[in-house]
Amino acid sequence: MLTPGSRRRLLPRGPLALQALGLVVGLALWELIGALHLISWFPSLHAVLGRVGELAAQGKLQEPLVQSVTNLVVGYLVSVVAGIVIGTLMAVSKYVNFALRVYVDALMAAPSIMLVPVLYVLFGLSSFTLIAVIVLYASVFIMVNTRNAVAGASSALHDMARSFGAGPVAAFFWVTVRSAGPEILSGLRLGMGRAVKGMFNGELFIAVFGLAALDKSYEGAFDTTGILAVAVVVIVLAVVLSTIVEFANRRLNGWALSPS
Amino acid sequence: MSTDVAVRVSGLAKSFVRETRGRASVVPVLGDVTFEIARAEFVSIVGPSGCGKTSLLRSVAGLLDVDAGTIEVDGKAVTGPGRERAVVFQDFALLPWASSLDNVAFGLKLQGVGRAERRRRARAALEMVGLDGFADALPHELSGGMRQRVGIARALSVDPDVLLMDEPFGSLDEITRRSMQEELLRIWERDKKTVLFITHSVEEALFLSDRVLVMGGKPGRVVETLTPELPRPRTRSQESSEAFTSMRDKIWETLAC
C-alpha cells in the first residue's frame, strides 16, 4: 500500500546493478581469453572494438548500417501494424481466428528461414525482399501476443465502461486495448528481436546488402576479428532497439510492472 | 406507475446457452422474477451461488439482455446501460493504469463531463469515502477496502438515482467488510440513494437493508421477502437483538428449503 505522496520507481536499482555486473564479467572474460590467447583464433575484446572503430573511420560501416537499419525500421513498422491489426481481429472474431490460426501456428512452429528462398523467388534481389523477410520473422510474434492480450483482457473492465455509458467500440478502445497494452508491448519487444534476426538472415542469404554482406566478406578471409566486429554492431543494434521498445513499455505500462 | 417506485422488475426470465463437448444446451438462470424497489429504499438480494443474483443485477444495469419480462427504472424501460444507474462491481473493476482520481472521474468522462468539473466532482466523491489523501495512488497501491471505496466513489460521482452493488464486499476480509458496511450506511444516510445490493451474506443483508429478497430455486426467483424491523441508524448491537436473529434464522430456513 502507498502512503500519500510516495513515489514509484520504474525499475529497482538491484536488478540494474546485477545486469551491469553480469555484462562486465562477461566482457572481462572475453578480453582475458583473447588477450592471453587461450583460444588461438579468438580475438580480444579490445581488438574487436578497435576494428569497429577502424571500420567506422574508413567509412565501411556506415553504408551497410544505414541499409540494414532502413530495411529493419520499415519491416518492423509494417510488422507492428499488421501484427496488431490481424491479432486484434483474431481476438474479436472467432471466424478470423479459425481461418488464420493454422498459418499463425505453422509460422510459429516452423523455422522462418525456410521461407526466405520463396520470398527471393517472388520478389527478386531487392530491399523489398529483405523487408518481407523481416515481416515474416517479426509479425507473427506480435500477432500472437496481440491476439492473446486482447482476448484475455478483463471483461469486468469492459462491463464497467459499458455501465457508465461507453458504447461497445469506445469500451473496446478505451479499456480493452489499453488493458491489453503490456502484453502487446511485450510482443513488440519480442518482435524487435525477431526483426533483427530476420534482417541479418535475409541479408546473409544473398550477401549483397547491409551488414551481412560485410560479414560475408570477412568470412571468406577467415577474419574472425572482422566477423566479431560486425557481430558486435548487430548485437548493439538489437539491444538498443529492444531497449527503446522496453523503455516505451515502461513509460506506458509501468502500472503492470508493479507488484499487486 | 406510482412515482415512488424506482425499480420495477416484472416476470424476468433469462437463459444461457452452454456448450459442453461441442453440444449446446439451454440453462435457465432466472425464471419469472418480480419485485419493486421504492425510491430511497435499500434492498438486498441474498441467495446461494448460481441462483442468478448477478445475472439479475446485470439485467437491471442493462448489461445483459433478458429473454422475457420487463425492467423499469424511474418509469422507463431498461434497454441498456443508463445514466440514472451506476454499478459497483465485486472485483472493483478499477482501471489499473489510472490513479484513484482518474478512476473516479472515468464514469464522468464517459458521460461527457468537462475535465475541470469531473475532477472537482471526483475529488468530492473521494473525500466522501475518506480517500482524499490517495487521489494519486494507483489501484495496486491500495488495500482491497480502499479499492472498493474508489469503486463506490466512482459510482456516486455520477449522481445516479439507483445504485447497483454486486457483492461489493465479497472479496474483502471480515474486519474490512464490517467497516465497509458501516461506511456504506453512513454514505447512504446522507442522500438516500435507491440501492439494489447483491450479497451472499445473510447478516450483511439484514444489517444494511430496508428489505431483503431471498432468491432460490432453479431457475432463480424471489422465494421470500422480509422487512427487518430494525431502527435506523443501524448499530452493531442490533445484530444480537431478537428481531435480527429471528429474521436471520428465518432466511436460513428459507435457503435450506
PDB file of N, CA, C and O in Angstrom, chain B residues 70-113:
ATOM      1  N   THR B  70     -39.977  -7.515 -18.078  1.00  0.00           N
ATOM      2  CA  THR B  70     -39.594  -6.110 -18.263  1.00  0.00           C
ATOM      3  C   THR B  70     -38.881  -5.584 -17.023  1.00  0.00           C
ATOM      4  O   THR B  70     -39.102  -6.060 -15.909  1.00  0.00           O
ATOM      5  N   ILE B  71     -38.036  -4.588 -17.264  1.00  0.00           N
ATOM      6  CA  ILE B  71     -37.387  -3.871 -16.160  1.00  0.00           C
ATOM      7  C   ILE B  71     -37.633  -2.385 -16.409  1.00  0.00           C
ATOM      8  O   ILE B  71     -37.408  -1.895 -17.523  1.00  0.00           O
ATOM      9  N   GLU B  72     -38.104  -1.713 -15.389  1.00  0.00           N
ATOM     10  CA  GLU B  72     -38.300  -0.265 -15.498  1.00  0.00           C
ATOM     11  C   GLU B  72     -37.523   0.419 -14.383  1.00  0.00           C
ATOM     12  O   GLU B  72     -37.522  -0.040 -13.243  1.00  0.00           O
ATOM     13  N   VAL B  73     -36.853   1.505 -14.739  1.00  0.00           N
ATOM     14  CA  VAL B  73     -36.190   2.340 -13.734  1.00  0.00           C
ATOM     15  C   VAL B  73     -36.711   3.759 -13.922  1.00  0.00           C
ATOM     16  O   VAL B  73     -36.699   4.287 -15.040  1.00  0.00           O
ATOM     17  N   ASP B  74     -37.217   4.335 -12.863  1.00  0.00           N
ATOM     18  CA  ASP B  74     -37.863   5.660 -12.926  1.00  0.00           C
ATOM     19  C   ASP B  74     -38.953   5.688 -13.999  1.00  0.00           C
ATOM     20  O   ASP B  74     -39.107   6.684 -14.722  1.00  0.00           O
ATOM     21  N   GLY B  75     -39.645   4.581 -14.141  1.00  0.00           N
ATOM     22  CA  GLY B  75     -40.768   4.525 -15.076  1.00  0.00           C
ATOM     23  C   GLY B  75     -40.377   4.290 -16.522  1.00  0.00           C
ATOM     24  O   GLY B  75     -41.240   4.192 -17.390  1.00  0.00           O
ATOM     25  N   LYS B  76     -39.066   4.186 -16.808  1.00  0.00           N
ATOM     26  CA  LYS B  76     -38.635   3.968 -18.199  1.00  0.00           C
ATOM     27  C   LYS B  76     -38.084   2.556 -18.343  1.00  0.00           C
ATOM     28  O   LYS B  76     -37.330   2.084 -17.490  1.00  0.00           O
ATOM     29  N   ALA B  77     -38.459   1.943 -19.474  1.00  0.00           N
ATOM     30  CA  ALA B  77     -37.995   0.569 -19.721  1.00  0.00           C
ATOM     31  C   ALA B  77     -36.479   0.563 -19.907  1.00  0.00           C
ATOM     32  O   ALA B  77     -35.916   1.427 -20.582  1.00  0.00           O
ATOM     33  N   VAL B  78     -35.840  -0.424 -19.296  1.00  0.00           N
ATOM     34  CA  VAL B  78     -34.383  -0.567 -19.428  1.00  0.00           C
ATOM     35  C   VAL B  78     -34.080  -1.347 -20.707  1.00  0.00           C
ATOM     36  O   VAL B  78     -34.531  -2.476 -20.876  1.00  0.00           O
ATOM     37  N   THR B  79     -33.319  -0.707 -21.593  1.00  0.00           N
ATOM     38  CA  THR B  79     -32.917  -1.402 -22.822  1.00  0.00           C
ATOM     39  C   THR B  79     -31.393  -1.472 -22.939  1.00  0.00           C
ATOM     40  O   THR B  79     -30.865  -2.051 -23.872  1.00  0.00           O
ATOM     41  N   GLY B  80     -30.709  -0.850 -21.994  1.00  0.00           N
ATOM     42  CA  GLY B  80     -29.233  -0.845 -21.987  1.00  0.00           C
ATOM     43  C   GLY B  80     -28.778  -0.040 -20.784  1.00  0.00           C
ATOM     44  O   GLY B  80     -29.608   0.373 -19.965  1.00  0.00           O
ATOM     45  N   PRO B  81     -27.464   0.172 -20.640  1.00  0.00           N
ATOM     46  CA  PRO B  81     -26.994   0.981 -19.509  1.00  0.00           C
ATOM     47  C   PRO B  81     -27.556   2.404 -19.588  1.00  0.00           C
ATOM     48  O   PRO B  81     -27.867   2.898 -20.661  1.00  0.00           O
ATOM     49  N   GLY B  82     -27.716   3.039 -18.446  1.00  0.00           N
ATOM     50  CA  GLY B  82     -28.274   4.396 -18.440  1.00  0.00           C
ATOM     51  C   GLY B  82     -27.674   5.235 -17.326  1.00  0.00           C
ATOM     52  O   GLY B  82     -27.141   4.697 -16.352  1.00  0.00           O
ATOM     53  N   ARG B  83     -27.744   6.541 -17.490  1.00  0.00           N
ATOM     54  CA  ARG B  83     -27.112   7.458 -16.529  1.00  0.00           C
ATOM     55  C   ARG B  83     -27.768   7.444 -15.163  1.00  0.00           C
ATOM     56  O   ARG B  83     -27.166   7.878 -14.191  1.00  0.00           O
ATOM     57  N   GLU B  84     -29.036   6.985 -15.098  1.00  0.00           N
ATOM     58  CA  GLU B  84     -29.730   7.001 -13.809  1.00  0.00           C
ATOM     59  C   GLU B  84     -29.308   5.810 -12.946  1.00  0.00           C
ATOM     60  O   GLU B  84     -29.729   5.700 -11.806  1.00  0.00           O
ATOM     61  N   ARG B  85     -28.465   4.924 -13.525  1.00  0.00           N
ATOM     62  CA  ARG B  85     -27.970   3.759 -12.767  1.00  0.00           C
ATOM     63  C   ARG B  85     -26.439   3.748 -12.755  1.00  0.00           C
ATOM     64  O   ARG B  85     -25.818   4.145 -13.744  1.00  0.00           O
ATOM     65  N   ALA B  86     -25.867   3.310 -11.646  1.00  0.00           N
ATOM     66  CA  ALA B  86     -24.407   3.121 -11.596  1.00  0.00           C
ATOM     67  C   ALA B  86     -24.136   1.822 -10.858  1.00  0.00           C
ATOM     68  O   ALA B  86     -24.866   1.469  -9.928  1.00  0.00           O
ATOM     69  N   VAL B  87     -23.087   1.131 -11.308  1.00  0.00           N
ATOM     70  CA  VAL B  87     -22.800  -0.195 -10.758  1.00  0.00           C
ATOM     71  C   VAL B  87     -21.508  -0.157  -9.929  1.00  0.00           C
ATOM     72  O   VAL B  87     -20.523   0.469 -10.327  1.00  0.00           O
ATOM     73  N   VAL B  88     -21.546  -0.836  -8.779  1.00  0.00           N
ATOM     74  CA  VAL B  88     -20.328  -1.097  -8.003  1.00  0.00           C
ATOM     75  C   VAL B  88     -20.046  -2.584  -8.158  1.00  0.00           C
ATOM     76  O   VAL B  88     -20.907  -3.418  -7.857  1.00  0.00           O
ATOM     77  N   PHE B  89     -18.848  -2.905  -8.653  1.00  0.00           N
ATOM     78  CA  PHE B  89     -18.539  -4.286  -9.019  1.00  0.00           C
ATOM     79  C   PHE B  89     -17.824  -5.038  -7.892  1.00  0.00           C
ATOM     80  O   PHE B  89     -17.068  -4.444  -7.120  1.00  0.00           O
ATOM     81  N   GLN B  90     -18.037  -6.348  -7.864  1.00  0.00           N
ATOM     82  CA  GLN B  90     -17.423  -7.171  -6.821  1.00  0.00           C
ATOM     83  C   GLN B  90     -15.893  -7.105  -6.858  1.00  0.00           C
ATOM     84  O   GLN B  90     -15.233  -6.976  -5.846  1.00  0.00           O
ATOM     85  N   ASP B  91     -15.344  -7.192  -8.093  1.00  0.00           N
ATOM     86  CA  ASP B  91     -13.874  -7.195  -8.202  1.00  0.00           C
ATOM     87  C   ASP B  91     -13.336  -5.787  -8.448  1.00  0.00           C
ATOM     88  O   ASP B  91     -12.261  -5.610  -9.006  1.00  0.00           O
ATOM     89  N   PHE B  92     -14.077  -4.811  -8.061  1.00  0.00           N
ATOM     90  CA  PHE B  92     -13.725  -3.378  -8.107  1.00  0.00           C
ATOM     91  C   PHE B  92     -13.755  -2.788  -9.521  1.00  0.00           C
ATOM     92  O   PHE B  92     -14.172  -1.663  -9.700  1.00  0.00           O
ATOM     93  N   ALA B  93     -13.251  -3.540 -10.513  1.00  0.00           N
ATOM     94  CA  ALA B  93     -13.208  -3.078 -11.905  1.00  0.00           C
ATOM     95  C   ALA B  93     -12.601  -1.686 -12.013  1.00  0.00           C
ATOM     96  O   ALA B  93     -13.147  -0.794 -12.660  1.00  0.00           O
ATOM     97  N   LEU B  94     -11.439  -1.524 -11.382  1.00  0.00           N
ATOM     98  CA  LEU B  94     -10.721  -0.248 -11.495  1.00  0.00           C
ATOM     99  C   LEU B  94      -9.721  -0.334 -12.639  1.00  0.00           C
ATOM    100  O   LEU B  94      -9.126  -1.395 -12.864  1.00  0.00           O
ATOM    101  N   LEU B  95      -9.502   0.769 -13.320  1.00  0.00           N
ATOM    102  CA  LEU B  95      -8.504   0.804 -14.386  1.00  0.00           C
ATOM    103  C   LEU B  95      -7.126   0.740 -13.731  1.00  0.00           C
ATOM    104  O   LEU B  95      -6.761   1.658 -12.981  1.00  0.00           O
ATOM    105  N   PRO B  96      -6.358  -0.322 -13.956  1.00  0.00           N
ATOM    106  CA  PRO B  96      -5.096  -0.475 -13.199  1.00  0.00           C
ATOM    107  C   PRO B  96      -4.054   0.588 -13.519  1.00  0.00           C
ATOM    108  O   PRO B  96      -3.138   0.796 -12.752  1.00  0.00           O
ATOM    109  N   TRP B  97      -4.193   1.251 -14.673  1.00  0.00           N
ATOM    110  CA  TRP B  97      -3.197   2.247 -15.068  1.00  0.00           C
ATOM    111  C   TRP B  97      -3.571   3.662 -14.597  1.00  0.00           C
ATOM    112  O   TRP B  97      -2.809   4.592 -14.808  1.00  0.00           O
ATOM    113  N   ALA B  98      -4.756   3.795 -14.021  1.00  0.00           N
ATOM    114  CA  ALA B  98      -5.231   5.141 -13.682  1.00  0.00           C
ATOM    115  C   ALA B  98      -5.211   5.359 -12.168  1.00  0.00           C
ATOM    116  O   ALA B  98      -5.435   4.430 -11.382  1.00  0.00           O
ATOM    117  N   SER B  99      -4.967   6.600 -11.772  1.00  0.00           N
ATOM    118  CA  SER B  99      -4.959   6.950 -10.352  1.00  0.00           C
ATOM    119  C   SER B  99      -6.377   6.852  -9.788  1.00  0.00           C
ATOM    120  O   SER B  99      -7.355   6.737 -10.549  1.00  0.00           O
ATOM    121  N   SER B 100      -6.487   6.911  -8.470  1.00  0.00           N
ATOM    122  CA  SER B 100      -7.813   6.880  -7.841  1.00  0.00           C
ATOM    123  C   SER B 100      -8.690   7.991  -8.410  1.00  0.00           C
ATOM    124  O   SER B 100      -9.866   7.776  -8.734  1.00  0.00           O
ATOM    125  N   LEU B 101      -8.092   9.175  -8.526  1.00  0.00           N
ATOM    126  CA  LEU B 101      -8.864  10.318  -9.023  1.00  0.00           C
ATOM    127  C   LEU B 101      -9.369  10.059 -10.446  1.00  0.00           C
ATOM    128  O   LEU B 101     -10.541  10.287 -10.755  1.00  0.00           O
ATOM    129  N   ASP B 102      -8.473   9.559 -11.296  1.00  0.00           N
ATOM    130  CA  ASP B 102      -8.872   9.313 -12.688  1.00  0.00           C
ATOM    131  C   ASP B 102      -9.880   8.166 -12.778  1.00  0.00           C
ATOM    132  O   ASP B 102     -10.751   8.168 -13.657  1.00  0.00           O
ATOM    133  N   ASN B 103      -9.741   7.179 -11.893  1.00  0.00           N
ATOM    134  CA  ASN B 103     -10.730   6.099 -11.873  1.00  0.00           C
ATOM    135  C   ASN B 103     -12.110   6.632 -11.512  1.00  0.00           C
ATOM    136  O   ASN B 103     -13.112   6.278 -12.138  1.00  0.00           O
ATOM    137  N   VAL B 104     -12.150   7.479 -10.491  1.00  0.00           N
ATOM    138  CA  VAL B 104     -13.451   8.032 -10.076  1.00  0.00           C
ATOM    139  C   VAL B 104     -14.019   8.919 -11.191  1.00  0.00           C
ATOM    140  O   VAL B 104     -15.217   8.904 -11.465  1.00  0.00           O
ATOM    141  N   ALA B 105     -13.106   9.649 -11.844  1.00  0.00           N
ATOM    142  CA  ALA B 105     -13.562  10.578 -12.892  1.00  0.00           C
ATOM    143  C   ALA B 105     -13.939   9.861 -14.182  1.00  0.00           C
ATOM    144  O   ALA B 105     -14.552  10.470 -15.071  1.00  0.00           O
ATOM    145  N   PHE B 106     -13.597   8.572 -14.296  1.00  0.00           N
ATOM    146  CA  PHE B 106     -13.788   7.858 -15.564  1.00  0.00           C
ATOM    147  C   PHE B 106     -15.264   7.819 -15.991  1.00  0.00           C
ATOM    148  O   PHE B 106     -15.594   8.041 -17.159  1.00  0.00           O
ATOM    149  N   GLY B 107     -16.134   7.534 -15.024  1.00  0.00           N
ATOM    150  CA  GLY B 107     -17.562   7.485 -15.345  1.00  0.00           C
ATOM    151  C   GLY B 107     -18.056   8.840 -15.842  1.00  0.00           C
ATOM    152  O   GLY B 107     -18.834   8.923 -16.801  1.00  0.00           O
ATOM    153  N   LEU B 108     -17.580   9.900 -15.195  1.00  0.00           N
ATOM    154  CA  LEU B 108     -17.981  11.257 -15.592  1.00  0.00           C
ATOM    155  C   LEU B 108     -17.457  11.581 -16.988  1.00  0.00           C
ATOM    156  O   LEU B 108     -18.137  12.212 -17.801  1.00  0.00           O
ATOM    157  N   LYS B 109     -16.221  11.111 -17.252  1.00  0.00           N
ATOM    158  CA  LYS B 109     -15.623  11.340 -18.569  1.00  0.00           C
ATOM    159  C   LYS B 109     -16.471  10.687 -19.661  1.00  0.00           C
ATOM    160  O   LYS B 109     -16.738  11.292 -20.697  1.00  0.00           O
ATOM    161  N   LEU B 110     -16.888   9.447 -19.379  1.00  0.00           N
ATOM    162  CA  LEU B 110     -17.711   8.739 -20.366  1.00  0.00           C
ATOM    163  C   LEU B 110     -19.059   9.431 -20.573  1.00  0.00           C
ATOM    164  O   LEU B 110     -19.675   9.304 -21.614  1.00  0.00           O
ATOM    165  N   GLN B 111     -19.483  10.159 -19.548  1.00  0.00           N
ATOM    166  CA  GLN B 111     -20.765  10.864 -19.674  1.00  0.00           C
ATOM    167  C   GLN B 111     -20.586  12.272 -20.223  1.00  0.00           C
ATOM    168  O   GLN B 111     -21.530  13.069 -20.238  1.00  0.00           O
ATOM    169  N   GLY B 112     -19.366  12.599 -20.637  1.00  0.00           N
ATOM    170  CA  GLY B 112     -19.132  13.867 -21.325  1.00  0.00           C
ATOM    171  C   GLY B 112     -18.957  15.071 -20.413  1.00  0.00           C
ATOM    172  O   GLY B 112     -19.030  16.207 -20.883  1.00  0.00           O
ATOM    173  N   VAL B 113     -18.686  14.837 -19.126  1.00  0.00           N
ATOM    174  CA  VAL B 113     -18.468  15.962 -18.213  1.00  0.00           C
ATOM    175  C   VAL B 113     -17.069  16.532 -18.467  1.00  0.00           C
ATOM    176  O   VAL B 113     -16.110  15.777 -18.642  1.00  0.00           O
TER     177      VAL B 113
END
